PDB file of C-alpha atoms in Angstrom:
ATOM      1  CA  MET A   1       9.734  82.724 151.180  1.00  0.00           C
ATOM      2  CA  ASN A   2       9.617  83.115 154.958  1.00  0.00           C
ATOM      3  CA  ASN A   3      11.081  85.044 157.852  1.00  0.00           C
ATOM      4  CA  GLY A   4      13.670  82.424 158.673  1.00  0.00           C
ATOM      5  CA  SER A   5      12.308  81.579 162.133  1.00  0.00           C
ATOM      6  CA  SER A   6      12.369  77.904 163.023  1.00  0.00           C
ATOM      7  CA  ASP A   7      10.397  75.628 165.322  1.00  0.00           C
ATOM      8  CA  ARG A   8      10.760  71.889 165.828  1.00  0.00           C
ATOM      9  CA  THR A   9       8.031  69.513 166.833  1.00  0.00           C
ATOM     10  CA  ALA A  10       7.944  65.741 166.909  1.00  0.00           C
ATOM     11  CA  LEU A  11       5.258  64.700 164.468  1.00  0.00           C
ATOM     12  CA  SER A  12       6.385  61.179 163.664  1.00  0.00           C
ATOM     13  CA  ALA A  13       6.637  57.929 165.548  1.00  0.00           C
ATOM     14  CA  THR A  14       9.524  56.827 163.369  1.00  0.00           C
ATOM     15  CA  ASP A  15      13.146  57.045 164.451  1.00  0.00           C
ATOM     16  CA  THR A  16      13.820  59.864 162.000  1.00  0.00           C
ATOM     17  CA  ASP A  17      13.831  63.393 163.417  1.00  0.00           C
ATOM     18  CA  ARG A  18      11.549  65.675 161.375  1.00  0.00           C
ATOM     19  CA  THR A  19      12.092  69.376 161.583  1.00  0.00           C
ATOM     20  CA  GLN A  20       8.902  71.468 161.652  1.00  0.00           C
ATOM     21  CA  ASP A  21       9.259  75.022 160.577  1.00  0.00           C
ATOM     22  CA  HIS A  22       6.962  76.974 158.522  1.00  0.00           C
ATOM     23  CA  ARG A  23       4.800  79.620 153.426  1.00  0.00           C
ATOM     24  CA  SER A  24       1.419  81.085 150.197  1.00  0.00           C
ATOM     25  CA  PRO A  25      -1.163  78.719 151.314  1.00  0.00           C
ATOM     26  CA  ALA A  26      -1.770  75.396 149.662  1.00  0.00           C
ATOM     27  CA  ALA A  27      -4.490  75.135 147.069  1.00  0.00           C
ATOM     28  CA  VAL A  28      -7.699  73.124 146.834  1.00  0.00           C
ATOM     29  CA  THR A  29      -8.409  70.835 143.909  1.00  0.00           C
ATOM     30  CA  ASP A  30     -11.126  68.415 142.893  1.00  0.00           C
ATOM     31  CA  ARG A  31     -10.710  64.865 144.116  1.00  0.00           C
ATOM     32  CA  SER A  32     -11.036  63.714 140.538  1.00  0.00           C
ATOM     33  CA  ALA A  33      -7.758  65.451 139.710  1.00  0.00           C
ATOM     34  CA  ALA A  34      -5.752  62.863 141.658  1.00  0.00           C
ATOM     35  CA  PRO A  35      -6.942  59.468 142.885  1.00  0.00           C
ATOM     36  CA  ALA A  36      -7.006  59.072 146.632  1.00  0.00           C
ATOM     37  CA  VAL A  37      -4.182  57.031 148.082  1.00  0.00           C
ATOM     38  CA  SER A  38      -4.534  55.462 151.482  1.00  0.00           C
ATOM     39  CA  PRO A  39      -1.751  55.993 154.026  1.00  0.00           C
ATOM     40  CA  ASP A  40      -0.956  52.266 153.942  1.00  0.00           C
ATOM     41  CA  SER A  41      -0.261  52.302 150.197  1.00  0.00           C
ATOM     42  CA  ALA A  42       1.212  55.790 150.002  1.00  0.00           C
ATOM     43  CA  PRO A  43       4.731  56.074 148.559  1.00  0.00           C
ATOM     44  CA  THR A  44       7.683  56.904 150.730  1.00  0.00           C
ATOM     45  CA  PRO A  45      11.112  58.215 149.703  1.00  0.00           C
ATOM     46  CA  ALA A  46      13.704  55.688 148.768  1.00  0.00           C
ATOM     47  CA  SER A  47      16.870  55.227 150.760  1.00  0.00           C
ATOM     48  CA  ALA A  48      19.874  57.421 150.100  1.00  0.00           C
ATOM     49  CA  GLY A  49      21.254  54.927 147.611  1.00  0.00           C
ATOM     50  CA  GLU A  50      18.120  54.845 145.460  1.00  0.00           C
ATOM     51  CA  ASP A  51      16.363  57.345 143.206  1.00  0.00           C
ATOM     52  CA  ALA A  52      13.060  57.932 144.990  1.00  0.00           C
ATOM     53  CA  LEU A  53      11.750  59.969 142.066  1.00  0.00           C
ATOM     54  CA  ALA A  54      11.946  56.871 139.841  1.00  0.00           C
ATOM     55  CA  ASN A  55       8.873  55.620 141.702  1.00  0.00           C
ATOM     56  CA  PRO A  56       5.948  56.888 139.547  1.00  0.00           C
ATOM     57  CA  ARG A  57       3.516  57.156 142.448  1.00  0.00           C
ATOM     58  CA  TYR A  58       5.979  59.019 144.631  1.00  0.00           C
ATOM     59  CA  ALA A  59       6.941  61.281 141.707  1.00  0.00           C
ATOM     60  CA  ARG A  60       3.252  62.157 141.300  1.00  0.00           C
ATOM     61  CA  PHE A  61       3.064  63.293 144.910  1.00  0.00           C
ATOM     62  CA  VAL A  62       6.192  65.416 144.478  1.00  0.00           C
ATOM     63  CA  THR A  63       4.909  66.908 141.226  1.00  0.00           C
ATOM     64  CA  ASP A  64       1.684  67.953 142.939  1.00  0.00           C
ATOM     65  CA  LEU A  65       3.556  69.485 145.850  1.00  0.00           C
ATOM     66  CA  LEU A  66       5.936  71.386 143.578  1.00  0.00           C
ATOM     67  CA  GLY A  67       3.046  72.434 141.361  1.00  0.00           C
ATOM     68  CA  VAL A  68       1.308  74.261 144.200  1.00  0.00           C
ATOM     69  CA  ILE A  69       4.616  75.733 145.392  1.00  0.00           C
ATOM     70  CA  ALA A  70       5.367  76.985 141.878  1.00  0.00           C
ATOM     71  CA  TYR A  71       1.961  78.587 141.484  1.00  0.00           C
ATOM     72  CA  GLY A  72       2.352  80.189 144.895  1.00  0.00           C
ATOM     73  CA  GLU A  73       5.675  81.695 143.816  1.00  0.00           C
ATOM     74  CA  LEU A  74       4.245  82.898 140.502  1.00  0.00           C
ATOM     75  CA  SER A  75       1.251  84.423 142.295  1.00  0.00           C
ATOM     76  CA  GLY A  76       3.615  86.033 144.787  1.00  0.00           C
ATOM     77  CA  PHE A  77       5.558  87.617 141.949  1.00  0.00           C
ATOM     78  CA  GLU A  78       2.374  89.031 140.433  1.00  0.00           C
ATOM     79  CA  ARG A  79       1.052  90.225 143.795  1.00  0.00           C
ATOM     80  CA  LEU A  80       4.231  91.993 144.867  1.00  0.00           C
ATOM     81  CA  SER A  81       4.715  93.573 141.449  1.00  0.00           C
ATOM     82  CA  SER A  82       1.199  94.981 141.573  1.00  0.00           C
ATOM     83  CA  ASP A  83       1.376  96.096 145.208  1.00  0.00           C
ATOM     84  CA  ALA A  84       4.648  97.926 144.633  1.00  0.00           C
ATOM     85  CA  ARG A  85       2.755 100.613 142.735  1.00  0.00           C
ATOM     86  CA  PHE A  86       1.073 101.746 145.962  1.00  0.00           C
ATOM     87  CA  SER A  87       4.275 102.004 148.000  1.00  0.00           C
ATOM     88  CA  PRO A  88       4.590 105.206 150.059  1.00  0.00           C
ATOM     89  CA  SER A  89       8.146 105.817 148.835  1.00  0.00           C
ATOM     90  CA  LEU A  90      10.407 104.976 145.932  1.00  0.00           C
ATOM     91  CA  ALA A  91      12.610 102.968 148.295  1.00  0.00           C
ATOM     92  CA  ASP A  92       9.633 100.808 149.277  1.00  0.00           C
ATOM     93  CA  ARG A  93       8.655 100.428 145.654  1.00  0.00           C
ATOM     94  CA  ALA A  94      12.141  99.222 144.741  1.00  0.00           C
ATOM     95  CA  SER A  95      12.256  96.852 147.713  1.00  0.00           C
ATOM     96  CA  LEU A  96       9.010  95.133 146.787  1.00  0.00           C
ATOM     97  CA  GLY A  97      10.198  94.964 143.196  1.00  0.00           C
ATOM     98  CA  ARG A  98      13.303  93.094 144.298  1.00  0.00           C
ATOM     99  CA  LEU A  99      11.206  90.680 146.330  1.00  0.00           C
ATOM    100  CA  ALA A 100       8.966  90.097 143.314  1.00  0.00           C
ATOM    101  CA  VAL A 101      12.008  89.219 141.190  1.00  0.00           C
ATOM    102  CA  LEU A 102      13.117  86.744 143.873  1.00  0.00           C
ATOM    103  CA  GLU A 103       9.701  85.064 143.790  1.00  0.00           C
ATOM    104  CA  PHE A 104       9.960  84.669 140.021  1.00  0.00           C
ATOM    105  CA  GLU A 105      13.458  83.189 140.309  1.00  0.00           C
ATOM    106  CA  HIS A 106      12.048  80.622 142.732  1.00  0.00           C
ATOM    107  CA  PHE A 107       9.252  79.835 140.284  1.00  0.00           C
ATOM    108  CA  GLU A 108      11.804  79.182 137.546  1.00  0.00           C
ATOM    109  CA  MET A 109      13.866  76.929 139.819  1.00  0.00           C
ATOM    110  CA  VAL A 110      10.841  74.771 140.554  1.00  0.00           C
ATOM    111  CA  GLY A 111       9.925  74.745 136.875  1.00  0.00           C
ATOM    112  CA  ARG A 112      13.329  73.367 135.891  1.00  0.00           C
ATOM    113  CA  PHE A 113      13.084  70.653 138.534  1.00  0.00           C
ATOM    114  CA  VAL A 114       9.575  69.600 137.494  1.00  0.00           C
ATOM    115  CA  GLY A 115      10.662  69.596 133.854  1.00  0.00           C
ATOM    116  CA  GLY A 116      13.286  67.036 134.781  1.00  0.00           C
ATOM    117  CA  LEU A 117      10.462  64.757 135.916  1.00  0.00           C
ATOM    118  CA  GLY A 118       8.921  64.881 132.443  1.00  0.00           C
ATOM    119  CA  VAL A 119       6.108  67.267 133.395  1.00  0.00           C
ATOM    120  CA  THR A 120       5.717  70.869 132.248  1.00  0.00           C
ATOM    121  CA  ILE A 121       5.374  73.453 134.973  1.00  0.00           C
ATOM    122  CA  GLU A 122       2.052  74.529 133.468  1.00  0.00           C
ATOM    123  CA  GLU A 123       0.703  70.984 133.845  1.00  0.00           C
ATOM    124  CA  ALA A 124       1.916  70.814 137.443  1.00  0.00           C
ATOM    125  CA  MET A 125       0.357  74.161 138.395  1.00  0.00           C
ATOM    126  CA  ALA A 126      -2.965  73.816 136.564  1.00  0.00           C
ATOM    127  CA  PRO A 127      -4.883  71.908 139.289  1.00  0.00           C
ATOM    128  CA  PHE A 128      -4.190  74.704 141.793  1.00  0.00           C
ATOM    129  CA  GLN A 129      -4.863  77.822 139.741  1.00  0.00           C
ATOM    130  CA  VAL A 130      -8.533  78.280 140.583  1.00  0.00           C
ATOM    131  CA  SER A 131      -8.231  77.797 144.323  1.00  0.00           C
ATOM    132  CA  VAL A 132      -5.076  79.871 144.775  1.00  0.00           C
ATOM    133  CA  ASP A 133      -6.628  82.699 142.782  1.00  0.00           C
ATOM    134  CA  ALA A 134      -9.784  82.409 144.890  1.00  0.00           C
ATOM    135  CA  PHE A 135      -7.713  82.642 148.052  1.00  0.00           C
ATOM    136  CA  HIS A 136      -6.117  85.876 146.874  1.00  0.00           C
ATOM    137  CA  GLU A 137      -9.526  87.274 145.975  1.00  0.00           C
ATOM    138  CA  ARG A 138     -10.786  86.521 149.485  1.00  0.00           C
ATOM    139  CA  THR A 139      -7.743  88.188 151.014  1.00  0.00           C
ATOM    140  CA  ARG A 140      -7.417  91.233 148.812  1.00  0.00           C
ATOM    141  CA  PRO A 141      -5.519  93.924 150.805  1.00  0.00           C
ATOM    142  CA  GLY A 142      -7.137  97.285 151.443  1.00  0.00           C
ATOM    143  CA  ASP A 143      -3.913  99.282 151.236  1.00  0.00           C
ATOM    144  CA  TRP A 144      -0.132  99.007 151.032  1.00  0.00           C
ATOM    145  CA  TYR A 145       0.279  98.146 154.719  1.00  0.00           C
ATOM    146  CA  GLU A 146      -2.154  95.267 154.459  1.00  0.00           C
ATOM    147  CA  SER A 147      -0.266  94.116 151.362  1.00  0.00           C
ATOM    148  CA  LEU A 148       2.937  94.104 153.355  1.00  0.00           C
ATOM    149  CA  MET A 149       1.312  92.113 156.158  1.00  0.00           C
ATOM    150  CA  LYS A 150      -0.182  89.631 153.718  1.00  0.00           C
ATOM    151  CA  ALA A 151       3.173  88.965 152.073  1.00  0.00           C
ATOM    152  CA  TYR A 152       4.775  88.481 155.488  1.00  0.00           C
ATOM    153  CA  VAL A 153       2.118  86.231 157.023  1.00  0.00           C
ATOM    154  CA  ILE A 154       1.336  84.049 154.022  1.00  0.00           C
ATOM    155  CA  ASP A 155       4.905  83.503 152.874  1.00  0.00           C
ATOM    156  CA  ALA A 156       5.990  82.556 156.393  1.00  0.00           C
ATOM    157  CA  PHE A 157       3.018  80.257 156.992  1.00  0.00           C
ATOM    158  CA  SER A 158       3.456  78.502 153.666  1.00  0.00           C
ATOM    159  CA  GLY A 159       7.156  78.074 154.364  1.00  0.00           C
ATOM    160  CA  ASP A 160       6.342  76.278 157.616  1.00  0.00           C
ATOM    161  CA  PHE A 161       3.896  74.005 155.840  1.00  0.00           C
ATOM    162  CA  TYR A 162       6.092  73.087 152.892  1.00  0.00           C
ATOM    163  CA  ARG A 163       9.176  72.491 155.004  1.00  0.00           C
ATOM    164  CA  ALA A 164       7.176  70.159 157.235  1.00  0.00           C
ATOM    165  CA  LEU A 165       6.373  68.146 154.115  1.00  0.00           C
ATOM    166  CA  ALA A 166       9.927  68.417 152.807  1.00  0.00           C
ATOM    167  CA  ASP A 167      11.280  66.599 155.840  1.00  0.00           C
ATOM    168  CA  SER A 168       9.617  63.436 154.525  1.00  0.00           C
ATOM    169  CA  LEU A 169      10.890  63.853 150.962  1.00  0.00           C
ATOM    170  CA  ASP A 170      13.913  62.588 149.073  1.00  0.00           C
ATOM    171  CA  PRO A 171      17.166  64.599 149.354  1.00  0.00           C
ATOM    172  CA  ARG A 172      16.901  66.183 145.894  1.00  0.00           C
ATOM    173  CA  THR A 173      13.413  67.570 146.457  1.00  0.00           C
ATOM    174  CA  ARG A 174      14.237  68.613 150.001  1.00  0.00           C
ATOM    175  CA  GLU A 175      17.288  70.502 148.722  1.00  0.00           C
ATOM    176  CA  LEU A 176      15.149  72.358 146.177  1.00  0.00           C
ATOM    177  CA  ILE A 177      12.651  73.487 148.814  1.00  0.00           C
ATOM    178  CA  SER A 178      15.515  74.581 151.043  1.00  0.00           C
ATOM    179  CA  ALA A 179      17.043  76.578 148.180  1.00  0.00           C
ATOM    180  CA  ILE A 180      13.896  78.677 147.743  1.00  0.00           C
ATOM    181  CA  ASP A 181      13.642  79.240 151.475  1.00  0.00           C
ATOM    182  CA  SER A 182      16.361  81.796 152.168  1.00  0.00           C
ATOM    183  CA  GLY A 183      14.228  83.990 154.448  1.00  0.00           C
ATOM    184  CA  ASP A 184      15.779  87.245 153.200  1.00  0.00           C
ATOM    185  CA  GLY A 185      12.482  88.588 151.879  1.00  0.00           C
ATOM    186  CA  ALA A 186      10.581  87.962 155.094  1.00  0.00           C
ATOM    187  CA  ASP A 187      13.348  89.585 157.145  1.00  0.00           C
ATOM    188  CA  HIS A 188      12.899  92.750 155.080  1.00  0.00           C
ATOM    189  CA  LEU A 189       9.105  92.594 155.398  1.00  0.00           C
ATOM    190  CA  GLN A 190       9.342  92.231 159.166  1.00  0.00           C
ATOM    191  CA  ARG A 191      11.690  95.220 159.469  1.00  0.00           C
ATOM    192  CA  ARG A 192       9.472  97.377 157.276  1.00  0.00           C
ATOM    193  CA  LEU A 193       6.334  96.425 159.205  1.00  0.00           C
ATOM    194  CA  LYS A 194       8.036  97.326 162.493  1.00  0.00           C
ATOM    195  CA  GLU A 195       8.983 100.705 161.065  1.00  0.00           C
ATOM    196  CA  ALA A 196       5.445 101.334 159.847  1.00  0.00           C
ATOM    197  CA  LEU A 197       3.960 100.395 163.216  1.00  0.00           C
ATOM    198  CA  ALA A 198       6.424 102.648 165.036  1.00  0.00           C
ATOM    199  CA  ASP A 199       5.566 105.572 162.762  1.00  0.00           C
ATOM    200  CA  ASP A 200       1.804 105.072 163.127  1.00  0.00           C
ATOM    201  CA  PRO A 201       0.717 103.100 166.235  1.00  0.00           C
ATOM    202  CA  ARG A 202      -2.900 103.302 165.019  1.00  0.00           C
ATOM    203  CA  LEU A 203      -2.038 100.623 162.482  1.00  0.00           C
ATOM    204  CA  ALA A 204      -1.547  98.023 165.205  1.00  0.00           C
ATOM    205  CA  SER A 205      -5.149  97.009 165.831  1.00  0.00           C
ATOM    206  CA  ARG A 206      -6.017  96.966 162.128  1.00  0.00           C
ATOM    207  CA  LEU A 207      -2.983  94.894 161.121  1.00  0.00           C
ATOM    208  CA  ALA A 208      -3.451  92.518 164.069  1.00  0.00           C
ATOM    209  CA  LEU A 209      -7.016  91.821 162.932  1.00  0.00           C
ATOM    210  CA  TRP A 210      -5.860  91.439 159.332  1.00  0.00           C
ATOM    211  CA  GLY A 211      -3.149  89.004 160.408  1.00  0.00           C
ATOM    212  CA  ARG A 212      -5.703  86.845 162.224  1.00  0.00           C
ATOM    213  CA  ARG A 213      -7.906  86.716 159.153  1.00  0.00           C
ATOM    214  CA  LEU A 214      -4.968  85.801 156.927  1.00  0.00           C
ATOM    215  CA  VAL A 215      -3.749  82.929 159.082  1.00  0.00           C
ATOM    216  CA  GLY A 216      -7.307  81.599 159.394  1.00  0.00           C
ATOM    217  CA  GLU A 217      -7.645  81.506 155.626  1.00  0.00           C
ATOM    218  CA  ALA A 218      -4.205  79.915 155.289  1.00  0.00           C
ATOM    219  CA  LEU A 219      -5.072  77.177 157.776  1.00  0.00           C
ATOM    220  CA  THR A 220      -8.261  76.381 155.893  1.00  0.00           C
ATOM    221  CA  GLN A 221      -6.392  76.107 152.601  1.00  0.00           C
ATOM    222  CA  ALA A 222      -3.642  73.934 154.059  1.00  0.00           C
ATOM    223  CA  GLN A 223      -6.153  71.600 155.720  1.00  0.00           C
ATOM    224  CA  ARG A 224      -8.042  71.202 152.472  1.00  0.00           C
ATOM    225  CA  VAL A 225      -4.929  70.399 150.490  1.00  0.00           C
ATOM    226  CA  GLY A 226      -4.112  67.683 152.996  1.00  0.00           C
ATOM    227  CA  MET A 227      -7.511  66.107 152.360  1.00  0.00           C
ATOM    228  CA  GLU A 228      -7.854  66.739 148.641  1.00  0.00           C
ATOM    229  CA  ARG A 229      -4.343  65.972 147.417  1.00  0.00           C
ATOM    230  CA  GLU A 230      -3.387  63.442 150.104  1.00  0.00           C
ATOM    231  CA  TYR A 231      -0.168  65.310 150.980  1.00  0.00           C
ATOM    232  CA  LEU A 232      -0.287  64.786 154.703  1.00  0.00           C
ATOM    233  CA  ALA A 233      -1.460  61.173 154.543  1.00  0.00           C
ATOM    234  CA  GLY A 234       0.685  60.306 151.538  1.00  0.00           C
ATOM    235  CA  LEU A 235       3.927  62.070 152.361  1.00  0.00           C
ATOM    236  CA  LEU A 236       4.304  63.374 155.864  1.00  0.00           C
ATOM    237  CA  PHE A 237       2.435  60.777 157.870  1.00  0.00           C
ATOM    238  CA  ALA A 238       2.579  57.686 155.674  1.00  0.00           C
ATOM    239  CA  ASP A 239       4.067  55.656 158.525  1.00  0.00           C
ATOM    240  CA  GLU A 240       1.763  56.949 161.246  1.00  0.00           C
ATOM    241  CA  ALA A 241      -1.099  54.892 162.669  1.00  0.00           C
ATOM    242  CA  ASP A 242      -3.110  58.024 163.465  1.00  0.00           C
ATOM    243  CA  HIS A 243      -2.191  60.642 160.906  1.00  0.00           C
ATOM    244  CA  ASP A 244      -5.196  62.807 161.872  1.00  0.00           C
ATOM    245  CA  GLN A 245      -3.675  63.341 165.293  1.00  0.00           C
ATOM    246  CA  HIS A 246      -0.347  64.321 163.800  1.00  0.00           C
ATOM    247  CA  THR A 247      -1.999  66.590 161.255  1.00  0.00           C
ATOM    248  CA  THR A 248      -3.660  68.416 164.139  1.00  0.00           C
ATOM    249  CA  ALA A 249      -0.294  68.706 165.866  1.00  0.00           C
ATOM    250  CA  LEU A 250       1.236  70.197 162.730  1.00  0.00           C
ATOM    251  CA  PHE A 251      -1.440  72.854 162.338  1.00  0.00           C
ATOM    252  CA  SER A 252      -1.218  73.709 166.018  1.00  0.00           C
ATOM    253  CA  GLN A 253       2.493  74.265 165.543  1.00  0.00           C
ATOM    254  CA  LEU A 254       1.874  76.447 162.482  1.00  0.00           C
ATOM    255  CA  THR A 255      -0.509  78.571 164.540  1.00  0.00           C
ATOM    256  CA  ARG A 256       2.043  78.933 167.340  1.00  0.00           C
ATOM    257  CA  ASN A 257       4.677  79.997 164.817  1.00  0.00           C
ATOM    258  CA  HIS A 258       2.312  82.679 163.544  1.00  0.00           C
ATOM    259  CA  SER A 259       1.611  83.906 167.073  1.00  0.00           C
ATOM    260  CA  ARG A 260       5.335  84.282 167.727  1.00  0.00           C
ATOM    261  CA  ARG A 261       5.794  86.255 164.527  1.00  0.00           C
ATOM    262  CA  MET A 262       2.954  88.581 165.458  1.00  0.00           C
ATOM    263  CA  SER A 263       4.421  89.035 168.938  1.00  0.00           C
ATOM    264  CA  ALA A 264       7.732  90.004 167.351  1.00  0.00           C
ATOM    265  CA  LEU A 265       5.845  92.833 165.637  1.00  0.00           C
ATOM    266  CA  GLY A 266       4.207  93.857 168.887  1.00  0.00           C
ATOM    267  CA  LEU A 267       0.820  92.608 167.686  1.00  0.00           C
ATOM    268  CA  THR A 268      -1.720  90.252 169.240  1.00  0.00           C
ATOM    269  CA  ALA A 269      -2.306  87.133 167.122  1.00  0.00           C
TER     270      ALA A 269
END
């Protein structure tokens, strides 16, 4: 789901250390799909000796989060499967095919977990389908190299975002998100992008511009999901007096992570 790089930033005033790292952007939904919950009344995970998911309000937050993750993984599977057809070599085609299979395995893992909460994966994903699909329409790649860059940038960005949320979740949900966050796929994408850039330096300016557009779109989506589905206020910053300030800090960190990844490719973010 991401390239495995890690960054830590203090985003909470509590005594708990929260690791900030970085994956497909979050989706936008109508406010009517889920009632707004103020930070003061937002659910928080139970202690280690309790089952946090037995709290209906908290379970709703987790179901929403896993719903958008699941639809991101399913969309990633479809995107990579389709893009593989335009690969410049059979080796590239096979590599993207393997990554697509990995995305689908992640989707199934999330589906089993959500099913255990008494919700079908289709119900969990439904609120996010329109906006995620719209995102992919707005960021339709022009060729195979742009497809490769999109997979790399969006998966890594979304990974940062979801792991930041996972640090405030119960151990079971946090373990699930960690399990679908191996980083193997992004490592391959980074290596292949470096090879492509070395073979054709003219790609650099085009892919750098494309990367900037992608991360801008991803930031917009993630910000909207924080407002529309109450993730940031309800999960990550429930104990913070000024969650807006900490939300800004999170997105600044996500942007810095992206810049470092682009620098690793020899590109300007």
